[in-house]
CSV table of C-alpha atoms in Angstrom, one decimal:
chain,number,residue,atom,x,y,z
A,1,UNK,CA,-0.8,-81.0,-45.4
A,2,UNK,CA,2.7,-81.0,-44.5
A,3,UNK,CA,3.8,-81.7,-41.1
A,4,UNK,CA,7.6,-82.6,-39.5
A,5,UNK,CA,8.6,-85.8,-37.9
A,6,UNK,CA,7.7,-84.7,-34.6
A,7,UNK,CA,4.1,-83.2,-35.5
A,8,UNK,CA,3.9,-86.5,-37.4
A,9,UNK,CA,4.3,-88.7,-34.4
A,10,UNK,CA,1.6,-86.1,-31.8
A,11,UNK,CA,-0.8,-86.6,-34.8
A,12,UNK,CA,-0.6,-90.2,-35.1
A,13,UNK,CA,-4.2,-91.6,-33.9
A,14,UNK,CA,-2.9,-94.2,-31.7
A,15,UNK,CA,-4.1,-94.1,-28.3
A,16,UNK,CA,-2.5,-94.2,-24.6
A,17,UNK,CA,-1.3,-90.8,-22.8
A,18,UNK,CA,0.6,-88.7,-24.2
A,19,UNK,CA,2.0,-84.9,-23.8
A,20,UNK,CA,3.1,-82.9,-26.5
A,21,UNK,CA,5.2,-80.3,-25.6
A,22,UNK,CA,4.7,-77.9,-28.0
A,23,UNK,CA,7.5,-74.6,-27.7
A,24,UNK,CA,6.1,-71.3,-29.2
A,25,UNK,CA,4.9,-71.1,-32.3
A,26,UNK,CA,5.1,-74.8,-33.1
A,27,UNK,CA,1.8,-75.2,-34.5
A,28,UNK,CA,0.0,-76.7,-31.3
A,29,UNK,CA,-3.6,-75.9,-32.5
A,30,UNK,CA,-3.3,-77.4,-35.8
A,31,UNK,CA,-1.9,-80.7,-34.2
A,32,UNK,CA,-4.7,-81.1,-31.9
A,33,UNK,CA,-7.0,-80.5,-34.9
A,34,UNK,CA,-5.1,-82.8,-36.9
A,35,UNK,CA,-5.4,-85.5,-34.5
A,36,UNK,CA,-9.0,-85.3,-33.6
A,37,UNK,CA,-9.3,-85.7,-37.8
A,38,UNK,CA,-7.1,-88.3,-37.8
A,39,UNK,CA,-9.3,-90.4,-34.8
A,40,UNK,CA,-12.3,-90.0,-36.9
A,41,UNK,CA,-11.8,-90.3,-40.2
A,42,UNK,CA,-9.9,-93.8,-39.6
A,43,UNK,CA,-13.4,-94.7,-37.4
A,44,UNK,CA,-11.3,-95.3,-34.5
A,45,UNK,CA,-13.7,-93.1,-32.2
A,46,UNK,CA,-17.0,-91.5,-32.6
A,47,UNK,CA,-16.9,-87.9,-32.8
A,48,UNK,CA,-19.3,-87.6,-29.9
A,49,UNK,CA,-16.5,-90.3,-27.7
A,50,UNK,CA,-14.3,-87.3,-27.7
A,51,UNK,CA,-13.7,-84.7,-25.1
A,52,UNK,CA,-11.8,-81.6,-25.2
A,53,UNK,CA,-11.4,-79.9,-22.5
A,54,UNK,CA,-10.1,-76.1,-22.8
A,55,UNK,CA,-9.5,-73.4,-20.2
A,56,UNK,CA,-11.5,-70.3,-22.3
A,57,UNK,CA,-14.3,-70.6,-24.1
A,58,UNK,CA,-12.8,-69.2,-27.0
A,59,UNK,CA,-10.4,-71.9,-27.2
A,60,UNK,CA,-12.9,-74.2,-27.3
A,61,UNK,CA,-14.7,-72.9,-29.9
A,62,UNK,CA,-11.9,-71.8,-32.5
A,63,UNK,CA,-11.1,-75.8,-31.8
A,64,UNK,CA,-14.8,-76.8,-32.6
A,65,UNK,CA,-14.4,-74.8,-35.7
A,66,UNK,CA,-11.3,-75.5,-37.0
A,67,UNK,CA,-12.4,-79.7,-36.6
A,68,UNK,CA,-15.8,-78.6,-38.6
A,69,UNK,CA,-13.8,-76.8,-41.4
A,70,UNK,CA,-11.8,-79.7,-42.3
A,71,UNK,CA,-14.8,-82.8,-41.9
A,72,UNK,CA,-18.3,-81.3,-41.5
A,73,UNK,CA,-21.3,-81.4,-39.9
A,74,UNK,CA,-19.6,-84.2,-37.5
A,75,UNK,CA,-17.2,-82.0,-36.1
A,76,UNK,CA,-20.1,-80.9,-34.2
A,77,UNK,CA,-21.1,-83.9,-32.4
A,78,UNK,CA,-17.7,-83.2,-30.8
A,79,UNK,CA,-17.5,-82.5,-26.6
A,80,UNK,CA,-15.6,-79.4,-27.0
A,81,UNK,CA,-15.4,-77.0,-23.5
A,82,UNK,CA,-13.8,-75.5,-20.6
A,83,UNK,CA,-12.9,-77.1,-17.6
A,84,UNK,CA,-16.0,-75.2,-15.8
A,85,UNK,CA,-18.0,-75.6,-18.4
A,86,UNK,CA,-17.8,-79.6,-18.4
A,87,UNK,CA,-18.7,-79.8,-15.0
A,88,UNK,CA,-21.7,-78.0,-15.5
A,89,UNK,CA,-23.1,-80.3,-18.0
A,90,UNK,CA,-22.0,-82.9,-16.1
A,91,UNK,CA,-24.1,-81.5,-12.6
A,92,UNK,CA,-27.2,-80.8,-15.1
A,93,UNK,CA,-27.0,-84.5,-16.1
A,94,UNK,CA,-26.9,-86.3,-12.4
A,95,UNK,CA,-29.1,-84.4,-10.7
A,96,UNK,CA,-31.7,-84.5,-13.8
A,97,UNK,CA,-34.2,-81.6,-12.3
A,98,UNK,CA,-33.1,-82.0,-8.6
A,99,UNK,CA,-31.9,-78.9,-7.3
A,100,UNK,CA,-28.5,-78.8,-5.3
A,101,UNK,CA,-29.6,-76.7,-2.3
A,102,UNK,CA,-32.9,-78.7,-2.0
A,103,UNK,CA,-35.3,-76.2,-2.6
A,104,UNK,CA,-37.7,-75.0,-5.0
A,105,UNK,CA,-35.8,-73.0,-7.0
A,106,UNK,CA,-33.0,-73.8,-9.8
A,107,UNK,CA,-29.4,-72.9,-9.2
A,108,UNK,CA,-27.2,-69.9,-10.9
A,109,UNK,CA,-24.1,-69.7,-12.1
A,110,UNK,CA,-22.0,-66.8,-11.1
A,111,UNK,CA,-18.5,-65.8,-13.2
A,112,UNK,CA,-15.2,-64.8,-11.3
A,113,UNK,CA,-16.6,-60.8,-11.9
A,114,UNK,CA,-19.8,-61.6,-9.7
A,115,UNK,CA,-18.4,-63.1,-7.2
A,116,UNK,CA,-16.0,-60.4,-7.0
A,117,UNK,CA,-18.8,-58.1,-7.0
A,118,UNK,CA,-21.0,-60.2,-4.5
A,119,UNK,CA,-17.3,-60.0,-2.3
A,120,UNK,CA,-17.0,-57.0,-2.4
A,121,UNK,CA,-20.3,-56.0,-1.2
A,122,UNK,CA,-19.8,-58.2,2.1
A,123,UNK,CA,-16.5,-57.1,2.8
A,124,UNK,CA,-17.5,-53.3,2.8
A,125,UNK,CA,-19.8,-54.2,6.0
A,126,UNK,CA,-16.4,-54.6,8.0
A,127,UNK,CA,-13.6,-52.7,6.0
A,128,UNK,CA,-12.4,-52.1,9.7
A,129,UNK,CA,-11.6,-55.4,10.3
A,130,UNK,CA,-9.0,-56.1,7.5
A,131,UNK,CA,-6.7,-53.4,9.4
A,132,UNK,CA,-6.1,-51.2,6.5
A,133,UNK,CA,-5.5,-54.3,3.7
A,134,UNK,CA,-6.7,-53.0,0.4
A,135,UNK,CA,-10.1,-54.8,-0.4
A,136,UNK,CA,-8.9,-55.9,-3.9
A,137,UNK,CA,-6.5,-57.9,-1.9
A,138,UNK,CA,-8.5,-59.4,0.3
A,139,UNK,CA,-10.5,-60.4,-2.2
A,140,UNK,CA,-7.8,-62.3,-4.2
A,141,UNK,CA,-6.6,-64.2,-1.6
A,142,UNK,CA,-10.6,-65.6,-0.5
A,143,UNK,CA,-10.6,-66.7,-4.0
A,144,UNK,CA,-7.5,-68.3,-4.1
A,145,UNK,CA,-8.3,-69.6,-0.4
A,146,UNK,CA,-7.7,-73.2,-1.4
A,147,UNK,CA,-4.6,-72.9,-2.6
A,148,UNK,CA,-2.4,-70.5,-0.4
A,149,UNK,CA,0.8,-72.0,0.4
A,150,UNK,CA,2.2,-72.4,3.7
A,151,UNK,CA,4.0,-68.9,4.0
A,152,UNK,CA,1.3,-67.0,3.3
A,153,UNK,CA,-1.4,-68.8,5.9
A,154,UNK,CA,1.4,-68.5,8.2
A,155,UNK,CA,1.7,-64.8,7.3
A,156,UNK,CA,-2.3,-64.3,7.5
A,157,UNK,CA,-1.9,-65.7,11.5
A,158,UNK,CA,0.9,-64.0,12.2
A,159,UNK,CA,-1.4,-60.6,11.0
A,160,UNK,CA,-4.6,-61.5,12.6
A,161,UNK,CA,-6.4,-61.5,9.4
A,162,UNK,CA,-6.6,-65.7,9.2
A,163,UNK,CA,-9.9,-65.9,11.0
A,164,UNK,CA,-11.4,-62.5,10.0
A,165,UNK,CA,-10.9,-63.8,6.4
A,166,UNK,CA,-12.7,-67.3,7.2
A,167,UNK,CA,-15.6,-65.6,8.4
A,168,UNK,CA,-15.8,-63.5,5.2
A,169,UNK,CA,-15.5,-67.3,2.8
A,170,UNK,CA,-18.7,-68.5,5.7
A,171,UNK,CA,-20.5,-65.6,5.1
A,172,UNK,CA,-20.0,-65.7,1.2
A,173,UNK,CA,-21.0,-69.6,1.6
A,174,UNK,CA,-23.9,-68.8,3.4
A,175,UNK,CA,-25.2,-65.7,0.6
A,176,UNK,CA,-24.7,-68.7,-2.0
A,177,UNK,CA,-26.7,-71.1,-0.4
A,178,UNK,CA,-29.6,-68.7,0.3
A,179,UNK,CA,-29.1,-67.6,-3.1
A,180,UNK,CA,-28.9,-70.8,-5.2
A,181,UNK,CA,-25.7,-69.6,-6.5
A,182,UNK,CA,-22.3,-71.8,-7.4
A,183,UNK,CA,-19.3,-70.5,-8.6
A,184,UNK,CA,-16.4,-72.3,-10.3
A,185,UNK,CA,-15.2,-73.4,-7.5
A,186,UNK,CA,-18.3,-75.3,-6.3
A,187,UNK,CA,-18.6,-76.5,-9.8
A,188,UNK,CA,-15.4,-78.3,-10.0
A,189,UNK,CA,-15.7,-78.9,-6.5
A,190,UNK,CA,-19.2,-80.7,-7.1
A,191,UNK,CA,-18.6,-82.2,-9.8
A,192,UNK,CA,-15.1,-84.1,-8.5
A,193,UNK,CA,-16.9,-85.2,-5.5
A,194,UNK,CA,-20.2,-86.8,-7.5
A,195,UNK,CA,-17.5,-88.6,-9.5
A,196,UNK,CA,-15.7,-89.8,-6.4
A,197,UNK,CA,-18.6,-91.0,-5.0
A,198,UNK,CA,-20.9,-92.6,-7.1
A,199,UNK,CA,-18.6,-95.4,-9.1
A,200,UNK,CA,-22.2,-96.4,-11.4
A,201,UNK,CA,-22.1,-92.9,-12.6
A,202,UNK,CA,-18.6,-92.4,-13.1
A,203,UNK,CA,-18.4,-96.0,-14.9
A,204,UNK,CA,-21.1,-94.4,-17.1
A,205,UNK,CA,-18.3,-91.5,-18.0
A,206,UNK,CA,-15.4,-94.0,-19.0
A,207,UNK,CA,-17.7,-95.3,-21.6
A,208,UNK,CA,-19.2,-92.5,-22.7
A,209,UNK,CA,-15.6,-91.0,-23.9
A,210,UNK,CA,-12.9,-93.0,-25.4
A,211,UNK,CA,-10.1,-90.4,-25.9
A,212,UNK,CA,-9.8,-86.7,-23.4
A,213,UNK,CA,-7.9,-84.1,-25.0
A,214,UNK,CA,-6.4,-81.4,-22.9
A,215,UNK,CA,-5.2,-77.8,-24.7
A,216,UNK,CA,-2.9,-75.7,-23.1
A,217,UNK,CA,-1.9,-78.5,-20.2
A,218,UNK,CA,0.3,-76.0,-18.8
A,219,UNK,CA,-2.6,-74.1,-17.0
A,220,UNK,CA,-3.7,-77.3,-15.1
A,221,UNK,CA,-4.3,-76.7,-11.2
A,222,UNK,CA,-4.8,-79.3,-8.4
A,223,UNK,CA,-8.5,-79.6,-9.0
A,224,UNK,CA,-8.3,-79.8,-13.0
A,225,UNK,CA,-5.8,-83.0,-12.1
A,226,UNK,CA,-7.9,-84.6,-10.1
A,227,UNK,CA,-11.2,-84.3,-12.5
A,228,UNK,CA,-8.9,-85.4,-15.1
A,229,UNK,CA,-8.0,-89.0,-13.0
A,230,UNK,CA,-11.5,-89.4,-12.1
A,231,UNK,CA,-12.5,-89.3,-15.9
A,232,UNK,CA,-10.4,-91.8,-17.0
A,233,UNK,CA,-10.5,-95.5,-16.7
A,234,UNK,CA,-8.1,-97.0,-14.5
A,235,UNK,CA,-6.8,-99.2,-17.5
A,236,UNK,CA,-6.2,-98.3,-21.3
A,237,UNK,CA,-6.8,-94.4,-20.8
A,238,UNK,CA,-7.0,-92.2,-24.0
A,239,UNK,CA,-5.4,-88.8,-23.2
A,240,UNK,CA,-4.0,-86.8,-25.3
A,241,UNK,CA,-2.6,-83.4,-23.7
A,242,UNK,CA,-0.9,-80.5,-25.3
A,243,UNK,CA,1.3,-77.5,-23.6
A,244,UNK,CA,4.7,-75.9,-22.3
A,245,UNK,CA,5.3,-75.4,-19.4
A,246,UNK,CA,7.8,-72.6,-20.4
A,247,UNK,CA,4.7,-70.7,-21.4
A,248,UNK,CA,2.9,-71.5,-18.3
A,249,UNK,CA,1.9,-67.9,-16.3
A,250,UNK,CA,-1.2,-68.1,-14.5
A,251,UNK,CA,0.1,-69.5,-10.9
A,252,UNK,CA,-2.1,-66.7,-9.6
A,253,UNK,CA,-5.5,-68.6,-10.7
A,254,UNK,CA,-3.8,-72.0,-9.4
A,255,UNK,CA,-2.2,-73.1,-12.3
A,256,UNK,CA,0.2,-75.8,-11.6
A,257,UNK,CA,3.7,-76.7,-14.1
A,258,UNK,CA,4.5,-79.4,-12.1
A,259,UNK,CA,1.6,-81.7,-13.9
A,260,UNK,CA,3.9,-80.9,-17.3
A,261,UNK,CA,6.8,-81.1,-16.2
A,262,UNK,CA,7.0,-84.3,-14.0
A,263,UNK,CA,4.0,-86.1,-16.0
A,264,UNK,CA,5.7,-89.2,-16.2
A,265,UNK,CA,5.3,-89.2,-11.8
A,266,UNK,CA,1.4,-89.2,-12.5
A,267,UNK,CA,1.0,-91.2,-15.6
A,268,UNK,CA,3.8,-93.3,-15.9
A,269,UNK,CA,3.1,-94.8,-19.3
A,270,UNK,CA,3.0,-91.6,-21.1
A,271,UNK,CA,4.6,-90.8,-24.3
A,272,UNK,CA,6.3,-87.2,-24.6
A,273,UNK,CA,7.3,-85.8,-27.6
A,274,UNK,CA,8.3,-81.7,-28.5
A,275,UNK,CA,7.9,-79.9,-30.8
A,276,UNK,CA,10.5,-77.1,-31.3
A,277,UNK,CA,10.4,-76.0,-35.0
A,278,UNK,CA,8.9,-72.2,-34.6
A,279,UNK,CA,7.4,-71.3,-37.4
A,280,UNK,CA,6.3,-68.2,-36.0
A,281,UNK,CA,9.7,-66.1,-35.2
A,282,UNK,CA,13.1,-65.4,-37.3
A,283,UNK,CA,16.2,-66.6,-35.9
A,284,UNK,CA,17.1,-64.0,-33.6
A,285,UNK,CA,14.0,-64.0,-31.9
A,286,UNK,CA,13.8,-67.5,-31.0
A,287,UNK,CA,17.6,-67.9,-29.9
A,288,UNK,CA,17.2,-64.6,-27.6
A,289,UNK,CA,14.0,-66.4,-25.8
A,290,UNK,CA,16.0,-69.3,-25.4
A,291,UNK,CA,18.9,-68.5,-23.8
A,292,UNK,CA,16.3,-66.0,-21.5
A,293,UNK,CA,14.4,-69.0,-20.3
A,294,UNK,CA,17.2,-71.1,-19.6
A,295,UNK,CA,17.9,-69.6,-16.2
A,296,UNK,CA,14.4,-71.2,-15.2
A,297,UNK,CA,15.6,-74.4,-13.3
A,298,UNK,CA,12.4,-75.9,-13.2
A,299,UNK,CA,11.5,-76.6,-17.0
A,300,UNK,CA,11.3,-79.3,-20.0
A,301,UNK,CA,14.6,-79.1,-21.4
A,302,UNK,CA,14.1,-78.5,-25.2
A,303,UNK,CA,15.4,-75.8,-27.9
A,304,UNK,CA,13.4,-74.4,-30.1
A,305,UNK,CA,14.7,-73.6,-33.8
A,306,UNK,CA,13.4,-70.7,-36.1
A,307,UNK,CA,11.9,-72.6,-39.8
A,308,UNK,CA,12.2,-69.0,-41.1
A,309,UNK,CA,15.7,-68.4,-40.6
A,310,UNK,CA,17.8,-65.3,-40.3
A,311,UNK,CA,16.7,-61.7,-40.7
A,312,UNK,CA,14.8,-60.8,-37.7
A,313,UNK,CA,15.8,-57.3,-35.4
A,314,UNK,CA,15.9,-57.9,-31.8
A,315,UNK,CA,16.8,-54.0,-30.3
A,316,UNK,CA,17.4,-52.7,-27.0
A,317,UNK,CA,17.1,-49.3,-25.4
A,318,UNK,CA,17.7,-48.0,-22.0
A,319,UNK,CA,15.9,-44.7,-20.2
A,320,UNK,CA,16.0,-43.2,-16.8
A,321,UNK,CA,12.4,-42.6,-16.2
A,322,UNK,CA,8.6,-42.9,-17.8
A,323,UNK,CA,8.5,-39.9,-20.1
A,324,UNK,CA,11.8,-40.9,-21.8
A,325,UNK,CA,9.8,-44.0,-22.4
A,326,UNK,CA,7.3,-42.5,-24.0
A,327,UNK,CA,9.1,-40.2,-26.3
A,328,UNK,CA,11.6,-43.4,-27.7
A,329,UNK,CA,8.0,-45.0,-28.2
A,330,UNK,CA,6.5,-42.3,-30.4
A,331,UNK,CA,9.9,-41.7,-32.0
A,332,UNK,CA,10.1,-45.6,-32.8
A,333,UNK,CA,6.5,-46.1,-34.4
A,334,UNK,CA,6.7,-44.0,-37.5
A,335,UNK,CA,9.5,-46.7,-39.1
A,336,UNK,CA,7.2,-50.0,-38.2
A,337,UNK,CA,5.9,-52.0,-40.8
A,338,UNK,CA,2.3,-54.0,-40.7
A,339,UNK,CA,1.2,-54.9,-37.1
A,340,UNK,CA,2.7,-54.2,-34.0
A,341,UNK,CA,2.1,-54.5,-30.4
A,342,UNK,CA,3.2,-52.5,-27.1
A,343,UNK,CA,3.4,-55.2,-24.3
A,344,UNK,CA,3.4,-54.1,-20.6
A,345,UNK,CA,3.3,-56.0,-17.1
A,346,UNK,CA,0.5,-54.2,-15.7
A,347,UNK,CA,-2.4,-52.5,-16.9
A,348,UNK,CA,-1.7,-49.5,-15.4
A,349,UNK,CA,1.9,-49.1,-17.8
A,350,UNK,CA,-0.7,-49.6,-20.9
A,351,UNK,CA,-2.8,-47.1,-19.6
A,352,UNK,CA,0.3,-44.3,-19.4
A,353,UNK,CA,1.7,-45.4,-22.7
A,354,UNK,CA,-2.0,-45.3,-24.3
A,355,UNK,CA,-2.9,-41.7,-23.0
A,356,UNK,CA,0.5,-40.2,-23.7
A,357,UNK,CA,0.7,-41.5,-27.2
A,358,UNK,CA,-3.4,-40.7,-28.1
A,359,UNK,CA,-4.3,-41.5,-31.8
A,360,UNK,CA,-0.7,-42.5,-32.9
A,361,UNK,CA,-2.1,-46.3,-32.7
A,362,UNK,CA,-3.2,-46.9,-36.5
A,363,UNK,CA,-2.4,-51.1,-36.9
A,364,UNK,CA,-0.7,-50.8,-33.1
A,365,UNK,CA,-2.4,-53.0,-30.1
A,366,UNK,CA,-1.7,-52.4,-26.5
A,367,UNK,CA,-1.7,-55.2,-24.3
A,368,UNK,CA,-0.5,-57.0,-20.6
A,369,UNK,CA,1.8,-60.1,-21.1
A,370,UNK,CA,-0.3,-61.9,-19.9
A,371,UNK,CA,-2.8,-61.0,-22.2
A,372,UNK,CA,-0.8,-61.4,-25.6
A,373,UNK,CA,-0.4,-65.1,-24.7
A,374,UNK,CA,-1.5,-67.0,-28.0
A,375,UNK,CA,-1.3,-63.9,-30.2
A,376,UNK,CA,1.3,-62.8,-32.7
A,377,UNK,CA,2.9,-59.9,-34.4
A,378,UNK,CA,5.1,-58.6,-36.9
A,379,UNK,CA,6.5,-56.3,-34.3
A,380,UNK,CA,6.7,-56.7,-30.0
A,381,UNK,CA,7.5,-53.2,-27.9
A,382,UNK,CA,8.1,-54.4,-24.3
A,383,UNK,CA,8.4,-51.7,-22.2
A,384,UNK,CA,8.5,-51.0,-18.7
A,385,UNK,CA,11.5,-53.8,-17.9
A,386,UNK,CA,12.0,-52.6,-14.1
A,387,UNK,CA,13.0,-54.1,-11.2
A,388,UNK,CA,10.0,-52.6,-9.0
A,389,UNK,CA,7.6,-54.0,-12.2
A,390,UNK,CA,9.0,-57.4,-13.7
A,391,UNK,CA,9.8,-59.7,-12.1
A,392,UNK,CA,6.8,-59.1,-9.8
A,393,UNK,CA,8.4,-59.3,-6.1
A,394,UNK,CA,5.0,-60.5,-5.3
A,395,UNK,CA,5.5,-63.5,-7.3
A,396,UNK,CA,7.2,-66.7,-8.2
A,397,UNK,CA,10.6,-65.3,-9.8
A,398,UNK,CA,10.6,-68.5,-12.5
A,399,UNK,CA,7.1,-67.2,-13.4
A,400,UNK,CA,8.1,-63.7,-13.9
A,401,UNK,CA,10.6,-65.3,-16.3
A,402,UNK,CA,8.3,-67.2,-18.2
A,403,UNK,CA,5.8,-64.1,-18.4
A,404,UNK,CA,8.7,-62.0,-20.0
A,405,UNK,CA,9.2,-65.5,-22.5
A,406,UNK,CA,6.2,-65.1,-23.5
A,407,UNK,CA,6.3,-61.7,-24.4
A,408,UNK,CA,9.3,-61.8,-26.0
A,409,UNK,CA,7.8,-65.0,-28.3
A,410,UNK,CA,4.8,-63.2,-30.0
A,411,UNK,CA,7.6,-61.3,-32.2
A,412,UNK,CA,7.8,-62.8,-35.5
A,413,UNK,CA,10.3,-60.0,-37.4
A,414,UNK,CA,11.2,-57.7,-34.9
A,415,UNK,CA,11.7,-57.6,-31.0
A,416,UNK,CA,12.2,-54.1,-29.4
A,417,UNK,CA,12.9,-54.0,-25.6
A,418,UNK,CA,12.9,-50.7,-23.1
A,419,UNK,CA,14.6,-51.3,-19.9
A,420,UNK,CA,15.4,-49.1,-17.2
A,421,UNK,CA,17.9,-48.2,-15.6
A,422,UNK,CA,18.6,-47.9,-11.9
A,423,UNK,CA,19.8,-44.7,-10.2
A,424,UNK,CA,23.1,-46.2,-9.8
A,425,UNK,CA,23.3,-47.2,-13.6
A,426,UNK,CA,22.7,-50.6,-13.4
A,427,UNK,CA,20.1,-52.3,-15.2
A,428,UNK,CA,17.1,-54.2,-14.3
A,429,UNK,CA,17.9,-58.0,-13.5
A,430,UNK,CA,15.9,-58.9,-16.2
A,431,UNK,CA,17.4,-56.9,-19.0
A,432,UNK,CA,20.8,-58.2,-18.1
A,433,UNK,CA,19.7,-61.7,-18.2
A,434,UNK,CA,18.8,-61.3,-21.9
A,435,UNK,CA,22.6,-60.6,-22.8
A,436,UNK,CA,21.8,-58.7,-25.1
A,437,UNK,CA,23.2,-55.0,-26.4
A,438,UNK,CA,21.1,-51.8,-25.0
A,439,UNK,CA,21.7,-48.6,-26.4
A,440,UNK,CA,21.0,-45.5,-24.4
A,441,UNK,CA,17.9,-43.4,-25.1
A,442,UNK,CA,20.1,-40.2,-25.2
A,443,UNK,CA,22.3,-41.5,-27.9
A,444,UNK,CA,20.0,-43.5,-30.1
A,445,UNK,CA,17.7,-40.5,-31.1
């Protein structure tokens, strides 16, 4: 298998920290695979001494899979999991039949879509009390409680909402205990504070796995850091981490770049090395997403170059309103070739685009930004670049920046962007930062 110098060095089975910063499209998934090989075919570490921890499911299982394809049956003895799912294990194993809430019945665990739904339910009893907030909302911010920054507790006082809100989280505290439930929260929450606590058992973890692995580092939040520490020896730790934080768009669930991009202020011994040959993207994709991103202040500073070269088609049209959308849409699908994808900042644009255009979707996918992380295609529509949709006023303007990277970085041939234009004439902040060419709709077609 052929790798460059830089894949080279992140597969190398030596041990220590180290973060691999690995740009779109730079093969991160094989590394780790390659690695985890590497560990155990030169008998440096059992299979069973190694942890991966993930933040899906899926992840975790392509991973799993792709380590049993290329060595066996061992592959299996392998800890591969989410963050949530780890702690789980983990709570099974200490308390050995003992039930958290001390009765005699065993615990559940609930997903983020129950405890919406459990949420839901207890705020309906007093929708007069969250003076006219939608619920949705409300429900957001209890599950982000942990988290809020300053402004926004401030904010919450200032509205009167602050304490109507903390007697919600009681009340939802109180259902759970009654219930035997734990969410993720009290999972990760649990399980941080047994490994705090009791040093025998914790001691019993350090030896148990001689080298953590991390995937998509990027998405690490506060709690996720501090599990981390408290699995690793205080001496000679194993860690092998792998992520970018220009690719890193899920502040909303906690996540934090700060862990990537200052790692060195946390783990001072660690090793960085990037990987920036895209083997995804031609040449014109990859040098419009870089100079995009570039206006982020807070980032790694890399450059990533295309392996394939010239020949790629980044286009860019400009309408006044949705239905003009619509129709340069259905007037630019007949001419693409093998699969292509309509990207959207919210569900609801998706939604629109899907109904107007009906069955016109043979090899075509419609999906969020957000949910087109990891994926690739021959062809990327964005549409809906707006001021009033991204960037998100909502929310973190380097985020929204990233988010758009993202989007623009599952393109592999061709890159077709609709912005829209203000009443004034002017386009969206976004589209001019892309310094690129838009054509009118009106004269294009």
């Amino acid at each position: 298998m052929d790798f460059n110098r830089a894949q080279e060095k992140a597969i190398s089975p030596e041990g220590g920290v180290t973060l691999v910063i690995a740009g779109a499209g730079t093969g991160k998934t094989r590394c780790l695979v390659e690695k985890t090989v590497r560990i155990i075919g030169q008998n440096i570490a059992k299979p069973e001494a190694i942890l991966a921890l993930t933040f899906s499911r899926k992840a975790a299982e392509e991973l799993k899979e792709r380590i049993v394809q290329r060595i066996g049956e061992a592959g299996k003895r392998i800890i591969a999991g989410t963050f949530h799912s780890f702690c789980y294990s983990l709570l099974r194993e200490y308390y050995r039949g003992e039930h958290f809430y001390l009765t005699n019945r065993d615990f559940s665990i609930i997903d983020a879509e129950k405890q919406e739904e459990i949420l839901f339910r207890l705020l309906r009893n007093n929708l007069e009390d969250f003076l006219g907030f939608p619920i949705n909302l409300i429900v957001r911010l209890i599950a982000n409680w942990n988290s809020l920054s300053r402004d926004k507790i401030m904010r919450l006082r200032s509205s009167g909402l602050y304490d109507t809100i903390e007697r919600v989280i009681a009340t939802y505290s109180q259902y759970k205990c009654a219930h035997n439930l734990f969410d993720f929260h009290d999972l990760m929450a649990k399980a941080i504070e047994i490994l705090h606590n009791d040093t025998d058992f914790r001691r019993a973890i350090f030896e148990r796995y001689s080298y953590i692995f991390v995937d998509e580092f990027q998405d690490t939040s506060d709690d996720n850091f501090l599990l981390l520490n408290l699995l690793l020896p205080p001496k000679n730790r194993n860690l092998f981490v792998v992520g970018d934080d220009w690719q890193s768009i899920y502040g909303f669930r906690n996540a934090r770049v700060e862990y990537t991009v200052n790692m060195r202020k946390y783990f001072p011994e660690t090793r960085i090395i990037n990987l920036t040959v895209n083997y995804r993207s031609k040449k014109e994709i990859v040098t419009l997403s870089n100079t995009f991103i570039r206006r982020n202040r807070f980032r790694t500073k890399k450059k990533l170059f295309s392996a394939r070269g010239r020949g790629g088609t980044v286009r860019g049209y400009t309408v006044k309103e949705r239905i003009e959308e619509i129709s340069l849409i259905k007037k630019i699908l007949p001419h693409l070739k093998g699969n292509a994808a309509i990207l959207f900042r919210n569900n609801w644009q998706g939604e629109i685009i899907q109904k107007a255009l009906g069955k016109d979707a043979g090899m075509l996918s419609f999906l969020t930004m957000h949910g087109s992380k990891g994926l690739e295609f021959k062809t990327v529509i964005i549409a809906g670049i707006s001021d009033d949709i991204i960037p998100d006023p909502s929310n973190d303007m380097e985020e929204e920046r990233r988010l758009l990277y993202v989007a623009l970085t599952r393109a592999k041939d061709e890159c077709i962007i609709i912005a829209h234009q203000k009443n004034d004439g002017t386009l969206a902040v976004f589209a001019r930062e892309l310094k690129m060419r838009f054509s009118p709709f009106s004269e294009t077609f």
